[in-house]
mmCIF file of C-alpha atoms in Angstrom:
data_model
loop_
_atom_site.group_PDB
_atom_site.id
_atom_site.type_symbol
_atom_site.label_atom_id
_atom_site.label_comp_id
_atom_site.label_asym_id
_atom_site.label_seq_id
_atom_site.Cartn_x
_atom_site.Cartn_y
_atom_site.Cartn_z
ATOM 1 C CA MET E 384 12.552 5.294 4.601
ATOM 2 C CA ARG E 385 12.594 6.771 8.086
ATOM 3 C CA PRO E 386 10.426 7.590 10.003
ATOM 4 C CA ARG E 387 8.618 4.286 9.725
ATOM 5 C CA VAL E 388 4.845 3.986 9.400
ATOM 6 C CA LEU E 389 3.229 0.858 10.833
ATOM 7 C CA ALA E 390 -0.421 1.564 10.039
ATOM 8 C CA TRP E 391 -0.909 -1.812 8.381
ATOM 9 C CA ALA E 392 -4.483 -1.996 9.597
ATOM 10 C CA ALA E 393 -5.427 0.913 7.358
ATOM 11 C CA VAL E 394 -5.481 -1.390 4.338
ATOM 12 C CA ALA E 395 -8.255 -3.459 5.908
ATOM 13 C CA ALA E 396 -10.866 -1.146 4.449
ATOM 14 C CA ALA E 397 -9.767 -2.220 0.965
ATOM 15 C CA VAL E 398 -10.347 -5.910 1.731
ATOM 16 C CA PRO E 399 -13.836 -6.246 3.286
ATOM 17 C CA CYS E 400 -14.209 -10.003 3.174
ATOM 18 C CA LEU E 401 -13.591 -12.973 5.457
ATOM 19 C CA ALA E 402 -13.943 -15.742 2.888
ATOM 20 C CA MET E 403 -10.343 -15.688 1.739
ATOM 21 C CA ALA E 404 -8.242 -16.788 4.693
ATOM 22 C CA PRO E 405 -5.599 -19.272 3.467
ATOM 23 C CA SER E 406 -3.216 -21.390 5.473
ATOM 24 C CA ALA E 407 -0.566 -19.897 7.693
ATOM 25 C CA ARG E 408 2.850 -18.686 6.581
ATOM 26 C CA ALA E 409 4.658 -21.048 4.230
ATOM 27 C CA ALA E 410 7.691 -22.850 5.563
ATOM 28 C CA VAL E 411 8.779 -25.012 2.620
ATOM 29 C CA PRO E 412 11.552 -23.822 0.265
ATOM 30 C CA ALA E 413 10.975 -23.742 -3.453
ATOM 31 C CA ALA E 414 12.478 -26.895 -4.858
ATOM 32 C CA ASN E 415 11.880 -30.468 -3.772
ATOM 33 C CA ASP E 416 15.504 -30.472 -2.708
ATOM 34 C CA PRO E 417 16.739 -26.865 -2.702
ATOM 35 C CA VAL E 418 20.194 -27.916 -1.536
ATOM 36 C CA ALA E 419 20.630 -29.591 -4.915
ATOM 37 C CA LEU E 420 20.509 -26.224 -6.663
ATOM 38 C CA PRO E 421 23.865 -24.517 -7.223
ATOM 39 C CA ALA E 422 24.558 -21.550 -4.970
ATOM 40 C CA LEU E 423 24.265 -17.999 -6.216
ATOM 41 C CA ARG E 424 27.486 -15.956 -6.034
ATOM 42 C CA TRP E 425 27.800 -12.209 -5.554
ATOM 43 C CA ALA E 426 31.481 -12.086 -6.529
ATOM 44 C CA LEU E 427 34.102 -14.365 -8.089
ATOM 45 C CA ALA E 428 37.710 -14.966 -7.097
ATOM 46 C CA PRO E 429 40.474 -13.882 -9.485
ATOM 47 C CA GLY E 430 40.848 -16.403 -12.287
ATOM 48 C CA GLU E 431 37.594 -18.179 -11.425
ATOM 49 C CA PRO E 432 35.523 -18.957 -14.531
ATOM 50 C CA CYS E 433 32.291 -17.134 -15.176
ATOM 51 C CA THR E 434 29.123 -18.647 -13.778
ATOM 52 C CA ALA E 435 27.700 -21.278 -16.097
ATOM 53 C CA ALA E 436 24.113 -22.311 -16.710
ATOM 54 C CA SER E 437 22.569 -24.413 -13.966
ATOM 55 C CA GLN E 438 21.621 -27.932 -14.984
ATOM 56 C CA VAL E 439 18.983 -28.212 -12.233
ATOM 57 C CA THR E 440 15.441 -26.885 -12.536
ATOM 58 C CA ALA E 441 13.110 -26.142 -9.629
ATOM 59 C CA GLU E 442 9.757 -27.742 -10.335
ATOM 60 C CA THR E 443 7.689 -26.475 -7.401
ATOM 61 C CA GLU E 444 6.456 -23.000 -6.560
ATOM 62 C CA PRO E 445 8.909 -20.996 -4.420
ATOM 63 C CA TRP E 446 7.841 -20.326 -0.825
ATOM 64 C CA THR E 447 8.309 -16.632 -1.517
ATOM 65 C CA VAL E 448 5.248 -16.480 -3.794
ATOM 66 C CA LYS E 449 2.706 -17.215 -1.064
ATOM 67 C CA GLU E 450 4.794 -15.492 1.588
ATOM 68 C CA LEU E 451 4.384 -12.183 -0.235
ATOM 69 C CA GLY E 452 0.766 -12.733 -1.240
ATOM 70 C CA LEU E 453 1.698 -12.524 -4.909
ATOM 71 C CA PRO E 454 -1.246 -14.508 -6.360
ATOM 72 C CA GLY E 455 -3.618 -11.846 -5.040
ATOM 73 C CA ALA E 456 -1.365 -8.961 -6.042
ATOM 74 C CA TRP E 457 -1.121 -10.298 -9.614
ATOM 75 C CA GLN E 458 -4.882 -10.017 -9.964
ATOM 76 C CA LEU E 459 -4.446 -6.262 -9.598
ATOM 77 C CA SER E 460 -1.072 -5.406 -11.186
ATOM 78 C CA ASP E 461 1.834 -6.950 -13.111
ATOM 79 C CA GLY E 462 4.128 -3.905 -13.111
ATOM 80 C CA GLN E 463 3.500 -3.013 -16.747
ATOM 81 C CA GLY E 464 4.713 0.464 -17.681
ATOM 82 C CA VAL E 465 7.353 0.616 -14.921
ATOM 83 C CA THR E 466 11.107 0.453 -15.506
ATOM 84 C CA VAL E 467 13.316 -0.873 -12.705
ATOM 85 C CA GLY E 468 17.007 -0.051 -12.793
ATOM 86 C CA VAL E 469 19.113 -3.022 -11.669
ATOM 87 C CA VAL E 470 22.451 -1.674 -10.427
ATOM 88 C CA ASP E 471 24.409 -4.884 -10.021
ATOM 89 C CA THR E 472 26.813 -7.127 -11.950
ATOM 90 C CA GLY E 473 24.879 -6.616 -15.195
ATOM 91 C CA VAL E 474 22.074 -8.642 -16.743
ATOM 92 C CA ALA E 475 22.822 -11.243 -19.407
ATOM 93 C CA THR E 476 21.169 -10.932 -22.792
ATOM 94 C CA GLY E 477 18.875 -13.620 -24.141
ATOM 95 C CA LEU E 478 17.333 -14.727 -20.833
ATOM 96 C CA ARG E 479 13.997 -16.347 -21.619
ATOM 97 C CA ALA E 480 12.429 -15.230 -18.361
ATOM 98 C CA LEU E 481 13.107 -11.599 -19.333
ATOM 99 C CA VAL E 482 12.873 -11.762 -23.112
ATOM 100 C CA GLY E 483 11.983 -8.450 -24.711
ATOM 101 C CA ARG E 484 12.023 -6.553 -21.414
ATOM 102 C CA VAL E 485 15.702 -5.793 -20.760
ATOM 103 C CA ASP E 486 17.481 -2.617 -21.817
ATOM 104 C CA GLY E 487 21.246 -2.419 -21.527
ATOM 105 C CA GLY E 488 21.768 -6.146 -21.165
ATOM 106 C CA GLY E 489 25.131 -7.662 -21.923
ATOM 107 C CA LYS E 490 27.530 -10.022 -20.197
ATOM 108 C CA ASP E 491 27.021 -11.042 -16.575
ATOM 109 C CA CYS E 492 29.998 -13.120 -15.568
ATOM 110 C CA VAL E 493 28.985 -13.407 -11.896
ATOM 111 C CA GLY E 494 25.274 -14.016 -12.435
ATOM 112 C CA HIS E 495 23.957 -12.007 -9.473
ATOM 113 C CA GLY E 496 22.461 -9.229 -11.575
ATOM 114 C CA SER E 497 20.630 -11.711 -13.803
ATOM 115 C CA PHE E 498 19.301 -13.535 -10.737
ATOM 116 C CA ALA E 499 18.107 -10.278 -9.129
ATOM 117 C CA ALA E 500 16.481 -9.110 -12.365
ATOM 118 C CA GLY E 501 14.638 -12.429 -12.532
ATOM 119 C CA VAL E 502 13.388 -12.009 -8.966
ATOM 120 C CA ILE E 503 12.162 -8.500 -9.771
ATOM 121 C CA ALA E 504 10.572 -9.066 -13.166
ATOM 122 C CA GLY E 505 11.003 -12.636 -14.437
ATOM 123 C CA SER E 506 8.218 -14.526 -16.190
ATOM 124 C CA PRO E 507 7.597 -18.217 -15.419
ATOM 125 C CA LEU E 508 9.176 -20.698 -17.807
ATOM 126 C CA ALA E 509 7.743 -23.891 -19.199
ATOM 127 C CA GLU E 510 10.626 -25.818 -17.591
ATOM 128 C CA GLY E 511 9.790 -24.663 -14.072
ATOM 129 C CA LYS E 512 7.446 -22.627 -11.924
ATOM 130 C CA VAL E 513 9.766 -19.880 -10.706
ATOM 131 C CA ASP E 514 8.100 -16.488 -10.970
ATOM 132 C CA GLY E 515 9.425 -12.967 -10.686
ATOM 133 C CA VAL E 516 7.390 -10.397 -8.774
ATOM 134 C CA ALA E 517 6.468 -7.964 -11.564
ATOM 135 C CA SER E 518 6.434 -9.863 -14.855
ATOM 136 C CA GLY E 519 5.147 -6.850 -16.794
ATOM 137 C CA ALA E 520 7.919 -4.469 -15.738
ATOM 138 C CA ARG E 521 10.983 -3.585 -17.793
ATOM 139 C CA VAL E 522 14.550 -3.937 -16.528
ATOM 140 C CA LEU E 523 17.283 -1.390 -17.171
ATOM 141 C CA ALA E 524 20.563 -3.226 -16.612
ATOM 142 C CA ILE E 525 23.389 -1.140 -15.121
ATOM 143 C CA ALA E 526 26.710 -2.896 -14.564
ATOM 144 C CA ALA E 527 28.207 -1.230 -11.478
ATOM 145 C CA THR E 528 30.949 -3.774 -10.778
ATOM 146 C CA ASP E 529 33.928 -5.158 -12.614
ATOM 147 C CA GLU E 530 33.694 -8.568 -14.272
ATOM 148 C CA ARG E 531 34.490 -10.320 -10.974
ATOM 149 C CA GLY E 532 31.800 -8.439 -9.038
ATOM 150 C CA ALA E 533 34.058 -5.966 -7.208
ATOM 151 C CA THR E 534 32.670 -2.462 -6.775
ATOM 152 C CA ASP E 535 33.159 0.824 -4.923
ATOM 153 C CA PRO E 536 31.072 3.885 -3.985
ATOM 154 C CA GLN E 537 31.908 5.714 -7.197
ATOM 155 C CA ARG E 538 30.672 2.846 -9.360
ATOM 156 C CA LEU E 539 27.450 2.509 -7.388
ATOM 157 C CA ALA E 540 26.786 6.254 -7.397
ATOM 158 C CA ALA E 541 27.341 6.404 -11.150
ATOM 159 C CA GLY E 542 25.055 3.398 -11.570
ATOM 160 C CA ILE E 543 22.225 5.069 -9.647
ATOM 161 C CA ARG E 544 22.490 8.196 -11.785
ATOM 162 C CA ALA E 545 22.649 6.167 -14.996
ATOM 163 C CA ALA E 546 19.530 4.201 -14.041
ATOM 164 C CA VAL E 547 17.597 7.401 -13.367
ATOM 165 C CA ASP E 548 18.807 9.029 -16.575
ATOM 166 C CA GLY E 549 17.665 5.906 -18.419
ATOM 167 C CA GLY E 550 14.090 6.353 -17.209
ATOM 168 C CA ALA E 551 13.935 4.078 -14.154
ATOM 169 C CA ARG E 552 11.364 5.079 -11.527
ATOM 170 C CA ILE E 553 12.658 2.377 -9.181
ATOM 171 C CA VAL E 554 16.394 1.826 -8.720
ATOM 172 C CA TYR E 555 17.509 -1.443 -7.155
ATOM 173 C CA VAL E 556 21.068 -1.357 -5.769
ATOM 174 C CA ALA E 557 22.466 -4.785 -4.950
ATOM 175 C CA ARG E 558 25.361 -3.796 -2.696
ATOM 176 C CA ALA E 559 25.846 -2.524 0.843
ATOM 177 C CA LEU E 560 29.120 -0.690 1.535
ATOM 178 C CA LEU E 561 30.671 0.583 4.741
ATOM 179 C CA ASP E 562 32.001 3.701 3.026
ATOM 180 C CA GLY E 563 30.852 6.099 0.329
ATOM 181 C CA ARG E 564 28.363 8.107 2.345
ATOM 182 C CA GLU E 565 29.021 11.379 0.535
ATOM 183 C CA GLU E 566 28.957 10.034 -3.030
ATOM 184 C CA LEU E 567 25.957 7.792 -2.496
ATOM 185 C CA THR E 568 23.946 10.424 -0.622
ATOM 186 C CA ALA E 569 24.393 12.789 -3.554
ATOM 187 C CA ALA E 570 23.375 10.096 -6.041
ATOM 188 C CA VAL E 571 20.261 9.246 -4.033
ATOM 189 C CA ALA E 572 19.331 12.923 -3.844
ATOM 190 C CA TYR E 573 19.625 13.103 -7.629
ATOM 191 C CA ALA E 574 17.341 10.076 -7.984
ATOM 192 C CA THR E 575 14.772 11.529 -5.583
ATOM 193 C CA GLN E 576 14.699 14.818 -7.489
ATOM 194 C CA LYS E 577 13.994 12.813 -10.648
ATOM 195 C CA GLN E 578 11.090 10.998 -8.917
ATOM 196 C CA ALA E 579 12.891 7.664 -8.587
ATOM 197 C CA LEU E 580 12.894 5.503 -5.443
ATOM 198 C CA VAL E 581 16.182 3.818 -4.518
ATOM 199 C CA ILE E 582 15.867 0.417 -2.800
ATOM 200 C CA ALA E 583 18.933 -1.214 -1.273
ATOM 201 C CA PRO E 584 19.905 -4.069 1.083
ATOM 202 C CA ALA E 585 20.381 -3.131 4.736
ATOM 203 C CA THR E 586 23.410 -5.434 4.969
ATOM 204 C CA PRO E 587 25.844 -7.140 2.615
ATOM 205 C CA ASP E 588 25.087 -10.728 1.671
ATOM 206 C CA ALA E 589 28.362 -11.821 3.261
ATOM 207 C CA ALA E 590 29.515 -10.358 6.572
ATOM 208 C CA PRO E 591 32.852 -8.516 6.607
ATOM 209 C CA GLN E 592 35.736 -10.232 8.333
ATOM 210 C CA GLY E 593 36.304 -9.370 11.963
ATOM 211 C CA GLN E 594 39.072 -10.228 14.391
ATOM 212 C CA GLY E 595 40.683 -13.578 13.780
ATOM 213 C CA GLY E 596 39.149 -13.803 10.335
ATOM 214 C CA GLN E 597 35.701 -14.562 11.741
ATOM 215 C CA PRO E 598 32.577 -12.972 10.192
ATOM 216 C CA ASP E 599 31.638 -9.716 11.894
ATOM 217 C CA LEU E 600 27.847 -9.814 12.364
ATOM 218 C CA THR E 601 27.657 -6.485 14.203
ATOM 219 C CA ALA E 602 24.779 -4.217 13.209
ATOM 220 C CA ARG E 603 26.137 -1.057 11.591
ATOM 221 C CA PRO E 604 25.134 1.462 8.916
ATOM 222 C CA TYR E 605 25.762 0.437 5.318
ATOM 223 C CA PHE E 606 25.400 2.583 2.234
ATOM 224 C CA PRO E 607 23.386 3.481 0.282
ATOM 225 C CA ALA E 608 20.769 1.821 2.525
ATOM 226 C CA PHE E 609 21.421 4.198 5.432
ATOM 227 C CA VAL E 610 20.718 7.307 3.344
ATOM 228 C CA PRO E 611 17.326 8.555 4.670
ATOM 229 C CA GLN E 612 15.605 8.636 1.246
ATOM 230 C CA VAL E 613 16.502 4.995 0.511
ATOM 231 C CA LEU E 614 14.144 2.120 1.293
ATOM 232 C CA SER E 615 16.392 -0.145 3.371
ATOM 233 C CA VAL E 616 15.473 -3.849 3.271
ATOM 234 C CA ALA E 617 16.610 -6.713 5.498
ATOM 235 C CA ALA E 618 16.119 -10.424 4.837
ATOM 236 C CA HIS E 619 13.935 -13.054 6.457
ATOM 237 C CA GLY E 620 13.437 -16.715 5.709
ATOM 238 C CA PRO E 621 10.472 -19.104 5.806
ATOM 239 C CA GLY E 622 8.394 -18.412 8.892
ATOM 240 C CA GLY E 623 9.529 -14.790 9.033
ATOM 241 C CA LEU E 624 12.706 -15.590 10.955
ATOM 242 C CA PRO E 625 15.994 -13.787 10.212
ATOM 243 C CA PRO E 626 18.656 -15.883 8.487
ATOM 244 C CA LYS E 627 21.203 -17.533 10.765
ATOM 245 C CA LYS E 628 24.793 -16.265 10.747
ATOM 246 C CA ALA E 629 23.798 -13.232 8.653
ATOM 247 C CA PRO E 630 24.926 -9.663 9.380
ATOM 248 C CA ALA E 631 22.537 -7.929 11.778
ATOM 249 C CA PRO E 632 20.649 -5.083 10.043
ATOM 250 C CA PHE E 633 20.926 -1.539 11.373
ATOM 251 C CA ALA E 634 17.554 0.318 11.388
ATOM 252 C CA PRO E 635 16.017 -1.310 8.290
ATOM 253 C CA ASP E 636 12.677 -0.062 6.978
ATOM 254 C CA LEU E 637 11.358 -3.426 5.810
ATOM 255 C CA SER E 638 12.041 -7.137 5.855
ATOM 256 C CA ALA E 639 11.400 -9.316 2.807
ATOM 257 C CA PRO E 640 12.149 -12.898 1.714
ATOM 258 C CA GLY E 641 15.896 -13.271 1.381
ATOM 259 C CA GLU E 642 16.725 -16.851 2.340
ATOM 260 C CA ALA E 643 16.407 -19.972 0.178
ATOM 261 C CA VAL E 644 15.415 -17.807 -2.797
ATOM 262 C CA VAL E 645 15.235 -19.627 -6.133
ATOM 263 C CA GLY E 646 15.993 -17.747 -9.334
ATOM 264 C CA ILE E 647 17.465 -17.822 -12.806
ATOM 265 C CA GLY E 648 21.108 -17.932 -13.826
ATOM 266 C CA PRO E 649 22.961 -15.884 -16.461
ATOM 267 C CA ALA E 650 22.330 -18.563 -19.097
ATOM 268 C CA GLY E 651 20.061 -21.504 -19.776
ATOM 269 C CA THR E 652 16.797 -22.276 -18.026
ATOM 270 C CA GLY E 653 18.109 -23.898 -14.829
ATOM 271 C CA HIS E 654 17.920 -22.321 -11.395
ATOM 272 C CA TYR E 655 20.187 -21.161 -8.591
ATOM 273 C CA LEU E 656 19.614 -20.852 -4.849
ATOM 274 C CA GLY E 657 20.573 -17.610 -3.112
ATOM 275 C CA SER E 658 20.346 -15.910 0.265
ATOM 276 C CA GLY E 659 21.008 -12.400 1.483
ATOM 277 C CA SER E 660 19.518 -8.960 1.942
ATOM 278 C CA SER E 661 20.259 -8.151 -1.691
ATOM 279 C CA LEU E 662 17.523 -10.629 -2.660
ATOM 280 C CA ALA E 663 15.151 -9.186 -0.068
ATOM 281 C CA ALA E 664 15.699 -5.787 -1.677
ATOM 282 C CA ALA E 665 14.999 -7.330 -5.096
ATOM 283 C CA HIS E 666 11.632 -8.593 -3.847
ATOM 284 C CA ALA E 667 10.844 -5.130 -2.502
ATOM 285 C CA ALA E 668 11.774 -3.560 -5.845
ATOM 286 C CA GLY E 669 9.401 -5.927 -7.631
ATOM 287 C CA VAL E 670 6.543 -5.112 -5.267
ATOM 288 C CA ALA E 671 7.271 -1.400 -5.672
ATOM 289 C CA ALA E 672 6.858 -1.894 -9.439
ATOM 290 C CA LEU E 673 3.449 -3.532 -8.889
ATOM 291 C CA VAL E 674 2.306 -0.598 -6.748
ATOM 292 C CA LEU E 675 3.710 2.096 -9.022
ATOM 293 C CA ALA E 676 2.086 0.526 -12.075
ATOM 294 C CA ARG E 677 -1.255 0.760 -10.299
ATOM 295 C CA ASP E 678 -0.716 4.443 -9.453
ATOM 296 C CA PRO E 679 2.136 6.090 -11.427
ATOM 297 C CA ARG E 680 1.473 9.400 -9.658
ATOM 298 C CA LEU E 681 3.056 8.225 -6.414
ATOM 299 C CA THR E 682 6.182 10.118 -5.369
ATOM 300 C CA PRO E 683 9.215 8.183 -4.106
ATOM 301 C CA GLU E 684 8.243 9.102 -0.533
ATOM 302 C CA GLN E 685 4.647 7.964 -1.040
ATOM 303 C CA LEU E 686 5.700 4.732 -2.716
ATOM 304 C CA SER E 687 8.138 3.906 0.063
ATOM 305 C CA GLN E 688 5.600 4.647 2.778
ATOM 306 C CA ARG E 689 2.991 2.572 0.953
ATOM 307 C CA LEU E 690 5.207 -0.502 1.233
ATOM 308 C CA ILE E 691 5.980 0.187 4.896
ATOM 309 C CA ALA E 692 2.448 1.070 5.960
ATOM 310 C CA SER E 693 0.960 -2.053 4.367
ATOM 311 C CA ALA E 694 3.606 -4.407 5.772
ATOM 312 C CA TYR E 695 2.816 -7.042 8.375
ATOM 313 C CA PRO E 696 3.651 -5.626 11.828
ATOM 314 C CA ALA E 697 6.786 -7.162 13.347
ATOM 315 C CA ASP E 698 10.038 -5.972 14.912
ATOM 316 C CA VAL E 699 10.954 -5.155 11.331
ATOM 317 C CA PRO E 700 7.759 -4.773 9.223
ATOM 318 C CA GLN E 701 7.467 -7.660 6.754
ATOM 319 C CA LEU E 702 6.666 -6.877 3.138
ATOM 320 C CA ASP E 703 3.149 -7.825 1.996
ATOM 321 C CA ALA E 704 2.682 -7.449 -1.762
ATOM 322 C CA TYR E 705 -1.054 -8.042 -1.779
ATOM 323 C CA ALA E 706 -1.760 -5.518 0.974
ATOM 324 C CA ALA E 707 0.495 -2.932 -0.686
ATOM 325 C CA VAL E 708 -1.200 -3.247 -4.078
ATOM 326 C CA ALA E 709 -4.757 -3.599 -2.756
ATOM 327 C CA ALA E 710 -4.370 -0.413 -0.719
ATOM 328 C CA VAL E 711 -3.889 1.584 -3.928
ATOM 329 C CA PRO E 712 -7.147 2.661 -5.652
ATOM 330 C CA ALA E 713 -7.663 1.132 -9.073
ATOM 331 C CA PRO E 714 -6.614 3.403 -11.957
ATOM 332 C CA GLU E 715 -9.227 5.222 -13.991
ATOM 333 C CA ARG E 716 -10.552 3.191 -16.909
ATOM 334 C CA PRO E 717 -10.372 4.573 -20.446
ATOM 335 C CA HIS E 718 -13.410 6.323 -21.937
ATOM 336 C CA GLY E 719 -14.848 7.152 -18.540
ATOM 337 C CA GLU E 720 -15.463 3.564 -17.440
ATOM 338 C CA PRO E 721 -15.853 3.208 -13.655
ATOM 339 C CA ARG E 722 -13.107 1.916 -11.395
ATOM 340 C CA GLU E 723 -13.111 -1.795 -10.705
ATOM 341 C CA PRO E 724 -15.422 -2.709 -7.800
ATOM 342 C CA ALA E 725 -14.068 -3.427 -4.351
ATOM 343 C CA ALA E 726 -15.638 -6.899 -4.555
ATOM 344 C CA ARG E 727 -12.962 -7.939 -7.037
ATOM 345 C CA ILE E 728 -10.244 -7.042 -4.564
ATOM 346 C CA ALA E 729 -12.037 -8.820 -1.722
ATOM 347 C CA ALA E 730 -12.417 -12.053 -3.654
ATOM 348 C CA VAL E 731 -8.687 -12.613 -4.212
ATOM 349 C CA PRO E 732 -7.006 -15.009 -1.745
ATOM 350 C CA HIS E 733 -3.463 -14.248 -0.570
ATOM 351 C CA GLN E 734 -0.981 -15.409 2.017
ATOM 352 C CA GLN E 735 -1.502 -12.527 4.400
ATOM 353 C CA GLY E 736 -5.275 -12.750 4.023
ATOM 354 C CA LEU E 737 -5.728 -14.575 7.319
ATOM 355 C CA ARG E 738 -4.256 -11.695 9.244
ATOM 356 C CA THR E 739 -6.357 -9.143 7.415
ATOM 357 C CA ALA E 740 -9.463 -11.319 7.659
ATOM 358 C CA LEU E 741 -9.145 -11.731 11.408
ATOM 359 C CA PHE E 742 -8.705 -8.015 11.883
ATOM 360 C CA ILE E 743 -11.742 -7.191 9.769
ATOM 361 C CA GLY E 744 -13.765 -10.037 11.263
ATOM 362 C CA GLY E 745 -13.326 -8.649 14.765
ATOM 363 C CA GLY E 746 -14.606 -5.271 13.646
ATOM 364 C CA ALA E 747 -17.522 -6.816 11.766
ATOM 365 C CA LEU E 748 -18.527 -8.920 14.797
ATOM 366 C CA GLY E 749 -18.464 -5.848 16.997
ATOM 367 C CA LEU E 750 -20.722 -4.012 14.563
ATOM 368 C CA VAL E 751 -23.211 -6.918 14.538
ATOM 369 C CA VAL E 752 -23.328 -6.906 18.352
ATOM 370 C CA LEU E 753 -23.995 -3.164 18.425
ATOM 371 C CA VAL E 754 -26.808 -3.449 15.891
ATOM 372 C CA ALA E 755 -28.438 -6.338 17.800
ATOM 373 C CA ALA E 756 -28.184 -4.491 21.086
ATOM 374 C CA GLY E 757 -29.748 -1.448 19.527
ATOM 375 C CA ALA E 758 -32.669 -3.489 18.202
ATOM 376 C CA PHE E 759 -33.388 -4.667 21.749
ATOM 377 C CA VAL E 760 -32.626 -1.572 23.800
ATOM 378 C CA VAL E 761 -34.216 1.163 21.697
ATOM 379 C CA PRO E 762 -37.817 -0.176 21.733
ATOM 380 C CA ARG E 763 -37.682 -0.897 25.486
ATOM 381 C CA GLY E 764 -36.279 2.507 26.212
ATOM 382 C CA ARG E 765 -38.985 4.136 24.147
ATOM 383 C CA ASP E 766 -41.680 2.149 26.005
ATOM 384 C CA ARG E 767 -40.342 3.361 29.373
ATOM 385 C CA GLY E 768 -40.066 6.952 28.230
ATOM 386 C CA TRP E 769 -36.260 6.518 28.452
ATOM 387 C CA ARG E 770 -36.445 6.145 32.286
ATOM 388 C CA PRO E 771 -33.996 3.945 34.207
ATOM 389 C CA ALA E 772 -35.299 0.405 34.733
ATOM 390 C CA ASP E 773 -35.739 0.873 38.523
ATOM 391 C CA SER E 774 -37.445 4.305 38.387
ATOM 392 C CA PRO E 775 -41.175 4.661 39.327
ATOM 393 C CA PRO E 776 -43.708 4.873 36.500
ATOM 394 C CA ASP E 777 -44.270 8.295 35.055
ATOM 395 C CA ASN E 778 -47.946 9.173 34.968
ATOM 396 C CA GLY E 779 -47.303 12.234 32.912
ATOM 397 C CA ALA E 780 -47.181 12.641 29.191
ATOM 398 C CA GLU E 781 -45.248 10.063 27.200
ATOM 399 C CA ALA E 782 -41.869 11.214 25.853
ATOM 400 C CA THR E 783 -41.847 12.023 22.197
ATOM 401 C CA ARG E 784 -38.999 12.119 19.667
ATOM 402 C CA PRO E 785 -38.334 15.432 18.016
#
């Protein structure tokens, strides 16, 4: 949401500890051999069969978990009490990773909506270690495409309104369109009035065709991401680098993991591998659910700025789940119990902790130096009557403090 806020350092006050610095940014994809996972699709060709269950299961933790600082964030929030509208290809019923937490589920022939819902709110399965971001959140499934995955501005606008009317405080929109500014701006305004934040990819997952049938990677506005009230999210891969041969984002608000993302399919317990800004936006929607669950009073503007302000500073600020959640004061306890102590927040390790720790450590070292200098200078100054070191002795009365 423009204008951007880059005051990431402001969250340092919520994390006053140096003992939690982990290793640097992860650079290993989720599965032992991620190429072996079938590729996620965002649309199907005419006559192509619906996406089947994957027969491959990722057994190792996805790189995105540590990249976002999720282990620390989960100590503070799981998204419980928040409903996220997933405006996509639909969400299949009966998915074990989302059991009991999907409203409006049905058929998802393409599988993208089920994958995105799993990224946002999936629970880990016994067969693998793939986690969603906010495993306590509910998903409101809104099918805004036809069975093949084709869509248009009218479908997306109707999907946004339906998600808000269904009680979603966060609305994830999976698509980025070159047209539809008027319809989608009106739908976003409706969502904002109803206290719902719309989160959308800054670019499509596949670049439009340019001259000669080649992908057109030119940065340009896409909708609804370019609507000012929308949190626009671009993708980055392991190491924080933008994906190769991906459409260039136009004025995104945030960057989030969107390359080599492992997630669930529309059936079974196997996994798929996907890339694109739509998955970066799904990660942002999950983190928004964690933050909103911790403080449900946040307005859409405040929630959006919380994610931006707590992000790691870069050309495009990079989403940091732990910093975003830790910056929100703990909710009041029932029966007048006190808020949880800051020490609990400080003790939780997370992927971005090294950056925060170094920032705080510099300030702490400076404070120690000042205190030590004061312990030396003040007594000597008092002994000299606060005269310069090279001034002659004063035979008069000794200076006194008021």
